[in-house]
Amino acid sequence: MTPERPRRADATDALVEAPSGVSRADDPSALPDSRSAPLYAALDLGTNSCRMLIAQPLGSQFSIVDSFSKSVQLGVGLEASGRLSRSSMVRTIQALRICEKKIEKHGVRRMRLVATEACRRARNAKDFIRQVRRETGLALEIIAPEEEARLAVISCAPLVNPSTEQLLVVDIGGGSTELVWIDLSAVAPVDRPRAIMRLHMGFDAQGEGAVARVVDWISVPLGVATLKDQFIDVDDDAARFALMSWFFEENLASFSPYNAENPRAGFQIIGTSGTVTTVAASFLNLKRYDRTKVDGFQMTSDQIDLVIRDYLALGPEGRRTDPRIGRDRHALIMSGAAILQALMRIWPTDRLSVADRGLREGLLYAQMSADGVLADGPYT
């Protein structure tokens, strides 16, 4: 690859905030110097989507230089066959070629390109990874569920309220759902986001000072695509939704906080996924998605229920044409909503914090922290 000088990030670039030292995207003095700041790439190949970010460190944050997102449906047919289908692999490789061209265009040298649940489960995943390397030059790595959960958690650190003592981070994916329960009661409020960032080294990371204690975590092999496939033979829309929600709850029985007493005032749920952001966009009646209005938005349980009842009233055809849901999401929104409803039923709380961030942002934070290029230095 021949590196090109990356363009200077401008005021239209998305700005992802880190735990401290937040700078404004429209402040020219805060923009990175493209002549010296390194570029990082993070790619997340999931069961349903292929998504990538290219970013530069910016103080204690990073600025998005380029991005890519496409529904590739890699996991279609996986539940029945145990293998990635030929058509799914062709679609995915076409998307990965676009990613490779973006990486080459920007001269990116530091990157992590990861695959998750579909590749963890498929019997022919290793053959697929080799084919990707041969046809695109990209070296994908299949990460374990714990690392996937850990990266999702650290990406959400900026959204943790200073008053939060018990934190539940939920990442609803296409093939699996990760839940991590963190006890922050021993950490001073001002240090809580930084303590969460320190978890990039592992859920048992210690470091200096009070630590964020991971009470328990679980990776449920049910995401929006795999849960939908479990009940594809149920014709009634409302019945299928109810069955999906209760089935997902049954799969949480081994998660130790499952039977926790009603959470105290210091309890916070952060949800990161296309499902959560779509529900928020629907409540806000956004005909065109706007990340600045969704990321960090707080929804009440009543508001979430209102949106779900609206989805059910619309029915499959109404959801397909609803611009708030989008063409790539309408077939999967009810399985995601079933997961979300189960979580709000188990741990009743007044608020859900919506995160338009996840694995890619976690990969960027982890790489930049390891290299010590963030203003606060490495999170150790």
Tab-separated table of N, CA, C and O in Angstrom, residues 126-240:
chain	number	residue	atom	x	y	z
A	126	LYS	N	-12.359	-20.708	9.341
A	126	LYS	CA	-10.923	-20.579	9.045
A	126	LYS	C	-10.683	-20.494	7.545
A	126	LYS	O	-9.828	-19.725	7.081
A	127	ASP	N	-11.431	-21.277	6.779
A	127	ASP	CA	-11.312	-21.200	5.323
A	127	ASP	C	-11.726	-19.819	4.828
A	127	ASP	O	-11.102	-19.256	3.914
A	128	PHE	N	-12.778	-19.273	5.415
A	128	PHE	CA	-13.241	-17.946	5.038
A	128	PHE	C	-12.188	-16.884	5.350
A	128	PHE	O	-11.910	-16.003	4.525
A	129	ILE	N	-11.578	-16.959	6.530
A	129	ILE	CA	-10.545	-15.994	6.918
A	129	ILE	C	-9.378	-16.042	5.929
A	129	ILE	O	-8.832	-14.999	5.537
A	130	ARG	N	-8.997	-17.242	5.539
A	130	ARG	CA	-7.908	-17.387	4.564
A	130	ARG	C	-8.310	-16.799	3.211
A	130	ARG	O	-7.484	-16.165	2.530
A	131	GLN	N	-9.568	-17.015	2.811
A	131	GLN	CA	-10.041	-16.471	1.543
A	131	GLN	C	-10.033	-14.936	1.567
A	131	GLN	O	-9.659	-14.289	0.580
A	132	VAL	N	-10.436	-14.360	2.691
A	132	VAL	CA	-10.409	-12.903	2.841
A	132	VAL	C	-8.988	-12.379	2.686
A	132	VAL	O	-8.747	-11.394	1.977
A	133	ARG	N	-8.041	-13.033	3.328
A	133	ARG	CA	-6.638	-12.606	3.252
A	133	ARG	C	-6.124	-12.696	1.812
A	133	ARG	O	-5.434	-11.795	1.318
A	134	ARG	N	-6.504	-13.772	1.155
A	134	ARG	CA	-6.032	-13.997	-0.216
A	134	ARG	C	-6.626	-12.971	-1.188
A	134	ARG	O	-5.937	-12.476	-2.084
A	135	GLU	N	-7.920	-12.624	-1.026
A	135	GLU	CA	-8.608	-11.776	-1.999
A	135	GLU	C	-8.566	-10.288	-1.672
A	135	GLU	O	-8.755	-9.461	-2.564
A	136	THR	N	-8.328	-9.935	-0.411
A	136	THR	CA	-8.332	-8.513	-0.036
A	136	THR	C	-7.037	-8.057	0.619
A	136	THR	O	-6.802	-6.849	0.725
A	137	GLY	N	-6.246	-8.997	1.103
A	137	GLY	CA	-5.037	-8.631	1.837
A	137	GLY	C	-5.283	-8.300	3.291
A	137	GLY	O	-4.335	-8.009	4.034
A	138	LEU	N	-6.539	-8.338	3.746
A	138	LEU	CA	-6.880	-8.004	5.132
A	138	LEU	C	-6.771	-9.238	6.022
A	138	LEU	O	-7.250	-10.317	5.666
A	139	ALA	N	-6.143	-9.055	7.174
A	139	ALA	CA	-5.955	-10.153	8.125
A	139	ALA	C	-6.992	-10.035	9.245
A	139	ALA	O	-6.805	-9.280	10.200
A	140	LEU	N	-8.082	-10.770	9.104
A	140	LEU	CA	-9.118	-10.777	10.136
A	140	LEU	C	-8.718	-11.695	11.275
A	140	LEU	O	-8.099	-12.746	11.056
A	141	GLU	N	-9.078	-11.318	12.483
A	141	GLU	CA	-8.895	-12.209	13.632
A	141	GLU	C	-10.244	-12.427	14.302
A	141	GLU	O	-11.046	-11.503	14.437
A	142	ILE	N	-10.479	-13.659	14.708
A	142	ILE	CA	-11.718	-13.989	15.415
A	142	ILE	C	-11.465	-13.805	16.902
A	142	ILE	O	-10.587	-14.454	17.470
A	143	ILE	N	-12.214	-12.898	17.519
A	143	ILE	CA	-11.981	-12.610	18.937
A	143	ILE	C	-12.962	-13.393	19.807
A	143	ILE	O	-14.062	-13.741	19.387
A	144	ALA	N	-12.545	-13.645	21.042
A	144	ALA	CA	-13.362	-14.377	22.002
A	144	ALA	C	-14.481	-13.493	22.534
A	144	ALA	O	-14.387	-12.261	22.513
A	145	PRO	N	-15.558	-14.109	23.047
A	145	PRO	CA	-16.671	-13.315	23.584
A	145	PRO	C	-16.245	-12.346	24.683
A	145	PRO	O	-16.770	-11.236	24.763
A	146	GLU	N	-15.298	-12.737	25.548
A	146	GLU	CA	-14.888	-11.838	26.630
A	146	GLU	C	-14.258	-10.565	26.083
A	146	GLU	O	-14.543	-9.462	26.563
A	147	GLU	N	-13.423	-10.698	25.070
A	147	GLU	CA	-12.811	-9.492	24.513
A	147	GLU	C	-13.857	-8.621	23.830
A	147	GLU	O	-13.816	-7.385	23.932
A	148	GLU	N	-14.814	-9.238	23.150
A	148	GLU	CA	-15.882	-8.469	22.530
A	148	GLU	C	-16.653	-7.672	23.580
A	148	GLU	O	-16.941	-6.478	23.394
A	149	ALA	N	-16.980	-8.324	24.699
A	149	ALA	CA	-17.693	-7.640	25.776
A	149	ALA	C	-16.852	-6.522	26.370
A	149	ALA	O	-17.349	-5.417	26.638
A	150	ARG	N	-15.571	-6.789	26.565
A	150	ARG	CA	-14.667	-5.806	27.180
A	150	ARG	C	-14.538	-4.559	26.312
A	150	ARG	O	-14.573	-3.425	26.803
A	151	LEU	N	-14.427	-4.747	25.014
A	151	LEU	CA	-14.277	-3.616	24.112
A	151	LEU	C	-15.550	-2.778	24.049
A	151	LEU	O	-15.492	-1.544	23.961
A	152	ALA	N	-16.698	-3.444	24.103
A	152	ALA	CA	-17.958	-2.700	24.121
A	152	ALA	C	-18.066	-1.861	25.384
A	152	ALA	O	-18.543	-0.716	25.356
A	153	VAL	N	-17.609	-2.411	26.502
A	153	VAL	CA	-17.677	-1.690	27.780
A	153	VAL	C	-16.824	-0.427	27.744
A	153	VAL	O	-17.293	0.659	28.112
A	154	ILE	N	-15.571	-0.527	27.307
A	154	ILE	CA	-14.706	0.643	27.365
A	154	ILE	C	-15.159	1.727	26.391
A	154	ILE	O	-14.941	2.919	26.632
A	155	SER	N	-15.824	1.332	25.301
A	155	SER	CA	-16.322	2.348	24.374
A	155	SER	C	-17.402	3.213	25.014
A	155	SER	O	-17.603	4.364	24.613
A	156	CYS	N	-18.102	2.661	26.004
A	156	CYS	CA	-19.208	3.377	26.656
A	156	CYS	C	-18.774	4.192	27.869
A	156	CYS	O	-19.612	4.849	28.501
A	157	ALA	N	-17.497	4.165	28.211
A	157	ALA	CA	-17.027	4.871	29.407
A	157	ALA	C	-17.442	6.338	29.455
A	157	ALA	O	-17.820	6.836	30.522
A	158	PRO	N	-17.427	7.064	28.332
A	158	PRO	CA	-17.808	8.481	28.411
A	158	PRO	C	-19.255	8.715	28.810
A	158	PRO	O	-19.620	9.831	29.189
A	159	LEU	N	-20.103	7.691	28.700
A	159	LEU	CA	-21.528	7.868	28.985
A	159	LEU	C	-21.897	7.495	30.422
A	159	LEU	O	-23.075	7.568	30.800
A	160	VAL	N	-20.914	7.093	31.217
A	160	VAL	CA	-21.202	6.693	32.599
A	160	VAL	C	-21.453	7.936	33.452
A	160	VAL	O	-20.649	8.869	33.476
A	161	ASN	N	-22.577	7.940	34.149
A	161	ASN	CA	-22.900	9.067	35.025
A	161	ASN	C	-21.988	9.053	36.251
A	161	ASN	O	-21.682	7.974	36.787
A	162	PRO	N	-21.575	10.217	36.744
A	162	PRO	CA	-20.741	10.249	37.956
A	162	PRO	C	-21.413	9.601	39.158
A	162	PRO	O	-20.725	9.088	40.045
A	163	SER	N	-22.758	9.596	39.178
A	163	SER	CA	-23.483	9.020	40.316
A	163	SER	C	-23.675	7.512	40.211
A	163	SER	O	-24.197	6.878	41.127
A	164	THR	N	-23.234	6.907	39.104
A	164	THR	CA	-23.455	5.476	38.889
A	164	THR	C	-22.550	4.637	39.784
A	164	THR	O	-21.331	4.773	39.749
A	165	GLU	N	-23.169	3.745	40.562
A	165	GLU	CA	-22.412	2.801	41.390
A	165	GLU	C	-22.490	1.380	40.842
A	165	GLU	O	-21.560	0.600	41.003
A	166	GLN	N	-23.624	1.034	40.215
A	166	GLN	CA	-23.794	-0.270	39.583
A	166	GLN	C	-24.123	-0.025	38.109
A	166	GLN	O	-25.087	0.665	37.785
A	167	LEU	N	-23.299	-0.604	37.231
A	167	LEU	CA	-23.429	-0.349	35.796
A	167	LEU	C	-23.661	-1.659	35.055
A	167	LEU	O	-22.937	-2.635	35.259
A	168	LEU	N	-24.656	-1.674	34.177
A	168	LEU	CA	-24.888	-2.800	33.280
A	168	LEU	C	-24.727	-2.309	31.854
A	168	LEU	O	-25.450	-1.411	31.408
A	169	VAL	N	-23.745	-2.861	31.131
A	169	VAL	CA	-23.536	-2.531	29.720
A	169	VAL	C	-24.037	-3.703	28.890
A	169	VAL	O	-23.654	-4.855	29.139
A	170	VAL	N	-24.887	-3.408	27.915
A	170	VAL	CA	-25.499	-4.433	27.076
A	170	VAL	C	-25.169	-4.144	25.621
A	170	VAL	O	-25.434	-3.044	25.127
A	171	ASP	N	-24.587	-5.116	24.937
A	171	ASP	CA	-24.255	-4.992	23.520
A	171	ASP	C	-25.050	-6.045	22.753
A	171	ASP	O	-24.735	-7.231	22.804
A	172	ILE	N	-26.099	-5.616	22.052
A	172	ILE	CA	-26.960	-6.530	21.303
A	172	ILE	C	-26.418	-6.632	19.880
A	172	ILE	O	-26.520	-5.684	19.096
A	173	GLY	N	-25.831	-7.760	19.558
A	173	GLY	CA	-25.258	-7.952	18.232
A	173	GLY	C	-26.168	-8.749	17.326
A	173	GLY	O	-27.331	-9.009	17.635
A	174	GLY	N	-25.625	-9.153	16.179
A	174	GLY	CA	-26.410	-9.960	15.256
A	174	GLY	C	-26.490	-11.410	15.679
A	174	GLY	O	-27.525	-12.059	15.540
A	175	GLY	N	-25.371	-11.943	16.206
A	175	GLY	CA	-25.329	-13.352	16.572
A	175	GLY	C	-25.262	-13.614	18.049
A	175	GLY	O	-25.484	-14.747	18.494
A	176	SER	N	-24.943	-12.599	18.860
A	176	SER	CA	-24.836	-12.794	20.304
A	176	SER	C	-25.125	-11.478	21.013
A	176	SER	O	-25.115	-10.407	20.404
A	177	THR	N	-25.377	-11.583	22.308
A	177	THR	CA	-25.595	-10.405	23.151
A	177	THR	C	-24.689	-10.517	24.362
A	177	THR	O	-24.706	-11.527	25.065
A	178	GLU	N	-23.892	-9.478	24.594
A	178	GLU	CA	-22.970	-9.463	25.735
A	178	GLU	C	-23.524	-8.546	26.822
A	178	GLU	O	-23.969	-7.433	26.530
A	179	LEU	N	-23.483	-9.031	28.058
A	179	LEU	CA	-23.884	-8.232	29.211
A	179	LEU	C	-22.738	-8.238	30.215
A	179	LEU	O	-22.165	-9.294	30.510
A	180	VAL	N	-22.412	-7.057	30.725
A	180	VAL	CA	-21.354	-6.922	31.727
A	180	VAL	C	-21.887	-6.057	32.868
A	180	VAL	O	-22.367	-4.946	32.637
A	181	TRP	N	-21.816	-6.604	34.103
A	181	TRP	CA	-22.260	-5.887	35.287
A	181	TRP	C	-21.014	-5.438	36.058
A	181	TRP	O	-20.169	-6.251	36.414
A	182	ILE	N	-20.919	-4.133	36.311
A	182	ILE	CA	-19.716	-3.556	36.927
A	182	ILE	C	-20.096	-2.818	38.199
A	182	ILE	O	-21.043	-2.021	38.206
A	183	ASP	N	-19.352	-3.093	39.269
A	183	ASP	CA	-19.524	-2.411	40.548
A	183	ASP	C	-18.504	-1.273	40.620
A	183	ASP	O	-17.301	-1.496	40.634
A	184	LEU	N	-19.002	-0.027	40.676
A	184	LEU	CA	-18.141	1.153	40.724
A	184	LEU	C	-18.179	1.840	42.076
A	184	LEU	O	-17.634	2.934	42.239
A	185	SER	N	-18.798	1.197	43.065
A	185	SER	CA	-19.051	1.868	44.344
A	185	SER	C	-17.761	2.241	45.083
A	185	SER	O	-17.761	3.182	45.883
A	186	ALA	N	-16.655	1.518	44.817
A	186	ALA	CA	-15.402	1.820	45.513
A	186	ALA	C	-14.578	2.878	44.796
A	186	ALA	O	-13.519	3.285	45.291
A	187	VAL	N	-15.064	3.345	43.635
A	187	VAL	CA	-14.309	4.304	42.827
A	187	VAL	C	-14.909	5.696	43.012
A	187	VAL	O	-16.132	5.864	42.982
A	188	ALA	N	-14.052	6.694	43.191
A	188	ALA	CA	-14.528	8.072	43.308
A	188	ALA	C	-15.272	8.459	42.032
A	188	ALA	O	-14.865	8.073	40.925
A	189	PRO	N	-16.381	9.203	42.144
A	189	PRO	CA	-17.183	9.550	40.956
A	189	PRO	C	-16.378	10.115	39.803
A	189	PRO	O	-16.590	9.735	38.647
A	190	VAL	N	-15.421	10.978	40.080
A	190	VAL	CA	-14.650	11.604	39.011
A	190	VAL	C	-13.752	10.601	38.293
A	190	VAL	O	-13.369	10.804	37.135
A	191	ASP	N	-13.419	9.482	38.949
A	191	ASP	CA	-12.508	8.495	38.377
A	191	ASP	C	-13.230	7.330	37.696
A	191	ASP	O	-12.577	6.432	37.150
A	192	ARG	N	-14.556	7.297	37.738
A	192	ARG	CA	-15.283	6.116	37.253
A	192	ARG	C	-15.102	5.854	35.756
A	192	ARG	O	-14.833	4.701	35.372
A	193	PRO	N	-15.216	6.852	34.878
A	193	PRO	CA	-14.966	6.561	33.456
A	193	PRO	C	-13.555	6.018	33.207
A	193	PRO	O	-13.366	5.075	32.437
A	194	ARG	N	-12.555	6.594	33.862
A	194	ARG	CA	-11.174	6.136	33.675
A	194	ARG	C	-10.992	4.714	34.188
A	194	ARG	O	-10.281	3.914	33.583
A	195	ALA	N	-11.661	4.381	35.304
A	195	ALA	CA	-11.567	3.023	35.833
A	195	ALA	C	-12.157	2.012	34.850
A	195	ALA	O	-11.653	0.891	34.713
A	196	ILE	N	-13.210	2.406	34.147
A	196	ILE	CA	-13.803	1.521	33.143
A	196	ILE	C	-12.874	1.373	31.945
A	196	ILE	O	-12.695	0.263	31.420
A	197	MET	N	-12.252	2.453	31.526
A	197	MET	CA	-11.309	2.371	30.406
A	197	MET	C	-10.168	1.404	30.713
A	197	MET	O	-9.653	0.733	29.825
A	198	ARG	N	-9.789	1.318	31.987
A	198	ARG	CA	-8.692	0.440	32.390
A	198	ARG	C	-9.024	-1.036	32.123
A	198	ARG	O	-8.133	-1.881	32.056
A	199	LEU	N	-10.310	-1.356	31.952
A	199	LEU	CA	-10.714	-2.744	31.738
A	199	LEU	C	-10.287	-3.270	30.364
A	199	LEU	O	-10.477	-4.457	30.089
A	200	HIS	N	-9.733	-2.400	29.505
A	200	HIS	CA	-9.258	-2.905	28.211
A	200	HIS	C	-8.158	-3.940	28.408
A	200	HIS	O	-7.905	-4.765	27.524
A	201	MET	N	-7.516	-3.935	29.575
A	201	MET	CA	-6.448	-4.902	29.847
A	201	MET	C	-7.002	-6.239	30.332
A	201	MET	O	-6.272	-7.219	30.419
A	202	GLY	N	-8.313	-6.273	30.638
A	202	GLY	CA	-8.918	-7.503	31.131
A	202	GLY	C	-9.917	-7.201	32.226
A	202	GLY	O	-9.827	-6.183	32.908
A	203	PHE	N	-10.896	-8.084	32.390
A	203	PHE	CA	-11.931	-7.860	33.388
A	203	PHE	C	-11.402	-7.964	34.818
A	203	PHE	O	-12.070	-7.543	35.756
A	204	ASP	N	-10.204	-8.512	34.985
A	204	ASP	CA	-9.616	-8.581	36.318
A	204	ASP	C	-8.470	-7.579	36.474
A	204	ASP	O	-7.646	-7.688	37.385
A	205	ALA	N	-8.423	-6.571	35.583
A	205	ALA	CA	-7.351	-5.580	35.636
A	205	ALA	C	-7.393	-4.808	36.948
A	205	ALA	O	-8.451	-4.446	37.437
A	206	GLN	N	-6.241	-4.572	37.499
A	206	GLN	CA	-6.146	-3.877	38.775
A	206	GLN	C	-5.637	-2.447	38.594
A	206	GLN	O	-6.368	-1.495	38.730
A	207	GLY	N	-4.371	-2.279	38.261
A	207	GLY	CA	-3.836	-0.936	38.105
A	207	GLY	C	-3.709	-0.236	39.449
A	207	GLY	O	-3.731	-0.847	40.508
A	208	GLU	N	-3.592	1.093	39.395
A	208	GLU	CA	-3.431	1.876	40.610
A	208	GLU	C	-4.778	2.424	41.066
A	208	GLU	O	-5.635	2.767	40.263
A	209	GLY	N	-4.934	2.536	42.379
A	209	GLY	CA	-6.148	3.131	42.935
A	209	GLY	C	-7.322	2.167	42.906
A	209	GLY	O	-7.193	0.980	42.598
A	210	ALA	N	-8.509	2.704	43.242
A	210	ALA	CA	-9.726	1.893	43.261
A	210	ALA	C	-10.061	1.425	41.852
A	210	ALA	O	-9.815	2.137	40.871
A	211	VAL	N	-10.611	0.227	41.740
A	211	VAL	CA	-10.850	-0.359	40.425
A	211	VAL	C	-12.334	-0.613	40.212
A	211	VAL	O	-13.111	-0.749	41.146
A	212	ALA	N	-12.705	-0.664	38.936
A	212	ALA	CA	-14.044	-1.089	38.551
A	212	ALA	C	-14.087	-2.610	38.659
A	212	ALA	O	-13.316	-3.301	37.998
A	213	ARG	N	-14.982	-3.117	39.492
A	213	ARG	CA	-15.041	-4.563	39.732
A	213	ARG	C	-16.128	-5.187	38.861
A	213	ARG	O	-17.298	-4.813	38.954
A	214	VAL	N	-15.730	-6.120	38.001
A	214	VAL	CA	-16.691	-6.823	37.161
A	214	VAL	C	-17.349	-7.918	37.991
A	214	VAL	O	-16.710	-8.915	38.346
A	215	VAL	N	-18.614	-7.715	38.315
A	215	VAL	CA	-19.359	-8.687	39.126
A	215	VAL	C	-19.591	-9.967	38.335
A	215	VAL	O	-19.387	-11.077	38.831
A	216	ASP	N	-20.006	-9.813	37.088
A	216	ASP	CA	-20.237	-10.969	36.216
A	216	ASP	C	-20.394	-10.467	34.789
A	216	ASP	O	-20.689	-9.280	34.560
A	217	TRP	N	-20.169	-11.357	33.834
A	217	TRP	CA	-20.437	-11.047	32.432
A	217	TRP	C	-20.909	-12.310	31.744
A	217	TRP	O	-20.646	-13.423	32.202
A	218	ILE	N	-21.635	-12.134	30.658
A	218	ILE	CA	-22.153	-13.288	29.925
A	218	ILE	C	-22.251	-12.934	28.447
A	218	ILE	O	-22.515	-11.789	28.097
A	219	SER	N	-21.984	-13.915	27.606
A	219	SER	CA	-22.225	-13.782	26.174
A	219	SER	C	-23.311	-14.790	25.813
A	219	SER	O	-23.080	-16.002	25.836
A	220	VAL	N	-24.496	-14.280	25.541
A	220	VAL	CA	-25.632	-15.136	25.180
A	220	VAL	C	-25.605	-15.343	23.664
A	220	VAL	O	-25.562	-14.359	22.918
A	221	PRO	N	-25.611	-16.591	23.178
A	221	PRO	CA	-25.521	-16.822	21.730
A	221	PRO	C	-26.821	-16.525	20.994
A	221	PRO	O	-27.265	-17.277	20.130
A	222	LEU	N	-27.436	-15.417	21.378
A	222	LEU	CA	-28.677	-14.963	20.746
A	222	LEU	C	-28.553	-13.467	20.475
A	222	LEU	O	-28.414	-12.672	21.394
A	223	GLY	N	-28.551	-13.107	19.197
A	223	GLY	CA	-28.575	-11.708	18.802
A	223	GLY	C	-29.793	-11.473	17.933
A	223	GLY	O	-30.689	-12.320	17.855
A	224	VAL	N	-29.843	-10.351	17.251
A	224	VAL	CA	-31.046	-10.037	16.490
A	224	VAL	C	-31.294	-11.034	15.359
A	224	VAL	O	-32.449	-11.341	15.042
A	225	ALA	N	-30.224	-11.562	14.755
A	225	ALA	CA	-30.397	-12.516	13.660
A	225	ALA	C	-30.654	-13.923	14.179
A	225	ALA	O	-31.577	-14.616	13.711
A	226	THR	N	-29.873	-14.365	15.150
A	226	THR	CA	-30.020	-15.740	15.644
A	226	THR	C	-31.304	-15.931	16.447
A	226	THR	O	-31.921	-17.001	16.391
A	227	LEU	N	-31.750	-14.917	17.186
A	227	LEU	CA	-33.014	-15.032	17.915
A	227	LEU	C	-34.182	-15.064	16.939
A	227	LEU	O	-35.127	-15.855	17.111
A	228	LYS	N	-34.132	-14.256	15.927
A	228	LYS	CA	-35.186	-14.268	14.900
A	228	LYS	C	-35.285	-15.640	14.249
A	228	LYS	O	-36.394	-16.167	14.028
A	229	ASP	N	-34.142	-16.258	13.948
A	229	ASP	CA	-34.150	-17.569	13.297
A	229	ASP	C	-34.765	-18.652	14.171
A	229	ASP	O	-35.318	-19.636	13.655
A	230	GLN	N	-34.678	-18.491	15.499
A	230	GLN	CA	-35.240	-19.488	16.409
A	230	GLN	C	-36.762	-19.576	16.290
A	230	GLN	O	-37.355	-20.617	16.565
A	231	PHE	N	-37.411	-18.468	15.903
A	231	PHE	CA	-38.877	-18.423	15.899
A	231	PHE	C	-39.421	-18.044	14.529
A	231	PHE	O	-40.511	-17.492	14.420
A	232	ILE	N	-38.689	-18.390	13.494
A	232	ILE	CA	-39.082	-18.017	12.146
A	232	ILE	C	-40.363	-18.726	11.703
A	232	ILE	O	-41.067	-18.275	10.791
A	233	ASP	N	-40.701	-19.852	12.378
A	233	ASP	CA	-41.895	-20.611	11.990
A	233	ASP	C	-43.156	-20.139	12.706
A	233	ASP	O	-44.242	-20.701	12.487
A	234	VAL	N	-43.061	-19.136	13.571
A	234	VAL	CA	-44.239	-18.590	14.264
A	234	VAL	C	-44.810	-17.473	13.408
A	234	VAL	O	-44.154	-16.462	13.158
A	235	ASP	N	-46.059	-17.630	12.961
A	235	ASP	CA	-46.647	-16.686	12.017
A	235	ASP	C	-47.154	-15.414	12.682
A	235	ASP	O	-47.019	-14.323	12.128
A	236	ASP	N	-47.743	-15.533	13.861
A	236	ASP	CA	-48.341	-14.373	14.515
A	236	ASP	C	-47.257	-13.421	15.017
A	236	ASP	O	-46.375	-13.816	15.783
A	237	ASP	N	-47.326	-12.179	14.612
A	237	ASP	CA	-46.285	-11.198	14.902
A	237	ASP	C	-46.131	-10.962	16.403
A	237	ASP	O	-45.027	-11.001	16.947
A	238	ALA	N	-47.241	-10.716	17.089
A	238	ALA	CA	-47.196	-10.429	18.529
A	238	ALA	C	-46.764	-11.657	19.322
A	238	ALA	O	-45.991	-11.547	20.288
A	239	ALA	N	-47.245	-12.826	18.932
A	239	ALA	CA	-46.864	-14.052	19.632
A	239	ALA	C	-45.380	-14.332	19.455
A	239	ALA	O	-44.696	-14.734	20.406
A	240	ARG	N	-44.879	-14.120	18.253
A	240	ARG	CA	-43.453	-14.344	18.000
A	240	ARG	C	-42.603	-13.405	18.859
A	240	ARG	O	-41.594	-13.806	19.440
